[in-house]
Amino acid sequence: MKKVLVLVFAACMFFACQTKDSYVSDFTQFIEEVEAGADGYSDKDWEKADAKFQQLSGDIYQKFADELTSEEKLEIAKYQTIYSALRGKAGLKNFGESLKEAAKKAQDALEENKD
């Protein structure tokens, strides 16, 4: 529990000191990191990424929305689209793996019944 509180506090401090330019830069870096690692993300990795994405596209975006240029808003919208596509791809991959696992269990059960 202490670790969670420390992380929340650190995140609050980090985001409190942010400027509009650092926000756009942070969002860019976040998307680049997710693009680079998405294929190897575990469920826990996605939970962390989802939380950060919610911060970047929610509360923090609202904080700077009035200061962002049209180009920056388009850039943020592009990042949101990229993240959604990566997340959707991961969801389909997990769904496909679940289907394979279910098919294997069904096959094993059928083979047991033959014996």
PDB file of C-alpha atoms in Angstrom:
ATOM      1  CA  MET A   1       0.000   0.000   0.000  1.00  0.00           C
ATOM      2  CA  LYS A   2       2.875   2.348   0.780  1.00  0.00           C
ATOM      3  CA  LYS A   3       4.344   1.788  -2.671  1.00  0.00           C
ATOM      4  CA  VAL A   4       1.050   2.730  -4.315  1.00  0.00           C
ATOM      5  CA  LEU A   5       0.801   5.928  -2.306  1.00  0.00           C
ATOM      6  CA  VAL A   6       4.397   6.834  -3.099  1.00  0.00           C
ATOM      7  CA  LEU A   7       3.788   6.246  -6.807  1.00  0.00           C
ATOM      8  CA  VAL A   8       0.609   8.324  -6.770  1.00  0.00           C
ATOM      9  CA  PHE A   9       2.396  11.127  -4.933  1.00  0.00           C
ATOM     10  CA  ALA A  10       5.324  11.001  -7.359  1.00  0.00           C
ATOM     11  CA  ALA A  11       2.974  11.109 -10.332  1.00  0.00           C
ATOM     12  CA  CYS A  12       1.114  14.082  -8.861  1.00  0.00           C
ATOM     13  CA  MET A  13       4.358  15.936  -8.266  1.00  0.00           C
ATOM     14  CA  PHE A  14       5.576  15.118 -11.767  1.00  0.00           C
ATOM     15  CA  PHE A  15       2.399  16.290 -13.440  1.00  0.00           C
ATOM     16  CA  ALA A  16       2.033  19.365 -11.219  1.00  0.00           C
ATOM     17  CA  CYS A  17       5.354  20.716 -12.507  1.00  0.00           C
ATOM     18  CA  GLN A  18       4.456  20.153 -16.131  1.00  0.00           C
ATOM     19  CA  THR A  19       4.174  22.768 -18.824  1.00  0.00           C
ATOM     20  CA  LYS A  20       2.186  22.504 -22.035  1.00  0.00           C
ATOM     21  CA  ASP A  21       5.336  21.685 -23.995  1.00  0.00           C
ATOM     22  CA  SER A  22       6.493  19.055 -21.524  1.00  0.00           C
ATOM     23  CA  TYR A  23       2.985  17.535 -21.600  1.00  0.00           C
ATOM     24  CA  VAL A  24       3.106  17.127 -25.392  1.00  0.00           C
ATOM     25  CA  SER A  25       6.652  15.761 -25.120  1.00  0.00           C
ATOM     26  CA  ASP A  26       5.631  13.308 -22.372  1.00  0.00           C
ATOM     27  CA  PHE A  27       2.670  12.091 -24.419  1.00  0.00           C
ATOM     28  CA  THR A  28       4.954  11.632 -27.451  1.00  0.00           C
ATOM     29  CA  GLN A  29       7.472   9.656 -25.394  1.00  0.00           C
ATOM     30  CA  PHE A  30       4.713   7.539 -23.829  1.00  0.00           C
ATOM     31  CA  ILE A  31       3.296   6.594 -27.246  1.00  0.00           C
ATOM     32  CA  GLU A  32       6.767   5.761 -28.570  1.00  0.00           C
ATOM     33  CA  GLU A  33       7.398   3.486 -25.566  1.00  0.00           C
ATOM     34  CA  VAL A  34       4.059   1.717 -25.984  1.00  0.00           C
ATOM     35  CA  GLU A  35       4.625   1.253 -29.729  1.00  0.00           C
ATOM     36  CA  ALA A  36       8.070  -0.223 -29.068  1.00  0.00           C
ATOM     37  CA  GLY A  37       6.945  -2.654 -26.369  1.00  0.00           C
ATOM     38  CA  ALA A  38       3.265  -3.385 -27.011  1.00  0.00           C
ATOM     39  CA  ASP A  39       3.838  -6.831 -28.519  1.00  0.00           C
ATOM     40  CA  GLY A  40       5.488  -8.008 -25.314  1.00  0.00           C
ATOM     41  CA  TYR A  41       3.166  -6.311 -22.816  1.00  0.00           C
ATOM     42  CA  SER A  42       1.617  -8.436 -20.083  1.00  0.00           C
ATOM     43  CA  ASP A  43      -1.780  -7.684 -18.590  1.00  0.00           C
ATOM     44  CA  LYS A  44      -0.016  -5.821 -15.779  1.00  0.00           C
ATOM     45  CA  ASP A  45       1.961  -3.743 -18.295  1.00  0.00           C
ATOM     46  CA  TRP A  46      -1.283  -2.808 -20.034  1.00  0.00           C
ATOM     47  CA  GLU A  47      -2.880  -1.842 -16.732  1.00  0.00           C
ATOM     48  CA  LYS A  48      -0.005   0.562 -16.057  1.00  0.00           C
ATOM     49  CA  ALA A  49      -0.116   1.925 -19.599  1.00  0.00           C
ATOM     50  CA  ASP A  50      -3.904   2.346 -19.412  1.00  0.00           C
ATOM     51  CA  ALA A  51      -3.585   4.344 -16.189  1.00  0.00           C
ATOM     52  CA  LYS A  52      -0.947   6.632 -17.663  1.00  0.00           C
ATOM     53  CA  PHE A  53      -2.936   7.008 -20.883  1.00  0.00           C
ATOM     54  CA  GLN A  54      -6.020   7.989 -18.887  1.00  0.00           C
ATOM     55  CA  GLN A  55      -3.999  10.668 -17.097  1.00  0.00           C
ATOM     56  CA  LEU A  56      -2.437  11.987 -20.294  1.00  0.00           C
ATOM     57  CA  SER A  57      -5.639  12.056 -22.304  1.00  0.00           C
ATOM     58  CA  GLY A  58      -7.936  13.041 -19.435  1.00  0.00           C
ATOM     59  CA  ASP A  59      -7.053  15.275 -16.507  1.00  0.00           C
ATOM     60  CA  ILE A  60      -3.713  16.487 -17.802  1.00  0.00           C
ATOM     61  CA  TYR A  61      -5.126  17.176 -21.268  1.00  0.00           C
ATOM     62  CA  GLN A  62      -7.895  19.258 -19.676  1.00  0.00           C
ATOM     63  CA  LYS A  63      -5.285  21.210 -17.744  1.00  0.00           C
ATOM     64  CA  PHE A  64      -3.585  22.335 -20.967  1.00  0.00           C
ATOM     65  CA  ALA A  65      -6.449  22.176 -23.501  1.00  0.00           C
ATOM     66  CA  ASP A  66      -6.875  25.944 -23.694  1.00  0.00           C
ATOM     67  CA  GLU A  67      -3.153  26.446 -24.289  1.00  0.00           C
ATOM     68  CA  LEU A  68      -2.743  23.824 -27.016  1.00  0.00           C
ATOM     69  CA  THR A  69      -2.563  24.916 -30.637  1.00  0.00           C
ATOM     70  CA  SER A  70      -4.726  23.246 -33.264  1.00  0.00           C
ATOM     71  CA  GLU A  71      -1.674  21.313 -34.450  1.00  0.00           C
ATOM     72  CA  GLU A  72      -0.928  20.093 -30.929  1.00  0.00           C
ATOM     73  CA  LYS A  73      -4.547  19.033 -30.454  1.00  0.00           C
ATOM     74  CA  LEU A  74      -4.340  17.068 -33.711  1.00  0.00           C
ATOM     75  CA  GLU A  75      -1.106  15.477 -32.499  1.00  0.00           C
ATOM     76  CA  ILE A  76      -2.761  14.440 -29.224  1.00  0.00           C
ATOM     77  CA  ALA A  77      -5.752  13.052 -31.146  1.00  0.00           C
ATOM     78  CA  LYS A  78      -3.299  11.068 -33.302  1.00  0.00           C
ATOM     79  CA  TYR A  79      -1.657   9.660 -30.170  1.00  0.00           C
ATOM     80  CA  GLN A  80      -5.033   8.668 -28.765  1.00  0.00           C
ATOM     81  CA  THR A  81      -5.832   6.853 -32.016  1.00  0.00           C
ATOM     82  CA  ILE A  82      -2.463   5.082 -32.051  1.00  0.00           C
ATOM     83  CA  TYR A  83      -2.872   3.981 -28.435  1.00  0.00           C
ATOM     84  CA  SER A  84      -6.412   2.733 -29.057  1.00  0.00           C
ATOM     85  CA  ALA A  85      -5.229   0.746 -32.068  1.00  0.00           C
ATOM     86  CA  LEU A  86      -2.349  -0.812 -30.112  1.00  0.00           C
ATOM     87  CA  ARG A  87      -4.650  -1.626 -27.215  1.00  0.00           C
ATOM     88  CA  GLY A  88      -7.222  -3.143 -29.555  1.00  0.00           C
ATOM     89  CA  LYS A  89      -4.573  -5.255 -31.247  1.00  0.00           C
ATOM     90  CA  ALA A  90      -3.417  -6.530 -27.851  1.00  0.00           C
ATOM     91  CA  GLY A  91      -7.006  -7.324 -26.898  1.00  0.00           C
ATOM     92  CA  LEU A  92      -7.494  -9.320 -30.086  1.00  0.00           C
ATOM     93  CA  LYS A  93      -4.237 -11.160 -29.473  1.00  0.00           C
ATOM     94  CA  ASN A  94      -5.350 -12.061 -25.937  1.00  0.00           C
ATOM     95  CA  PHE A  95      -8.765 -13.096 -27.239  1.00  0.00           C
ATOM     96  CA  GLY A  96      -7.125 -15.319 -29.864  1.00  0.00           C
ATOM     97  CA  GLU A  97      -4.922 -16.923 -27.222  1.00  0.00           C
ATOM     98  CA  SER A  98      -7.982 -17.559 -25.037  1.00  0.00           C
ATOM     99  CA  LEU A  99      -9.750 -19.212 -27.953  1.00  0.00           C
ATOM    100  CA  LYS A 100      -6.738 -21.433 -28.624  1.00  0.00           C
ATOM    101  CA  GLU A 101      -6.615 -22.413 -24.949  1.00  0.00           C
ATOM    102  CA  ALA A 102     -10.340 -23.191 -24.907  1.00  0.00           C
ATOM    103  CA  ALA A 103     -10.013 -25.281 -28.085  1.00  0.00           C
ATOM    104  CA  LYS A 104      -7.115 -27.208 -26.564  1.00  0.00           C
ATOM    105  CA  LYS A 105      -9.131 -27.938 -23.426  1.00  0.00           C
ATOM    106  CA  ALA A 106     -12.072 -29.088 -25.521  1.00  0.00           C
ATOM    107  CA  GLN A 107      -9.809 -31.327 -27.571  1.00  0.00           C
ATOM    108  CA  ASP A 108      -8.265 -32.806 -24.407  1.00  0.00           C
ATOM    109  CA  ALA A 109     -11.728 -33.459 -22.995  1.00  0.00           C
ATOM    110  CA  LEU A 110     -12.828 -35.199 -26.202  1.00  0.00           C
ATOM    111  CA  GLU A 111      -9.717 -37.360 -26.172  1.00  0.00           C
ATOM    112  CA  GLU A 112     -10.395 -38.326 -22.547  1.00  0.00           C
ATOM    113  CA  ASN A 113     -13.920 -39.402 -23.480  1.00  0.00           C
ATOM    114  CA  LYS A 114     -12.573 -41.666 -26.257  1.00  0.00           C
ATOM    115  CA  ASP A 115     -10.570 -43.664 -23.735  1.00  0.00           C
TER     116      ASP A 115
END
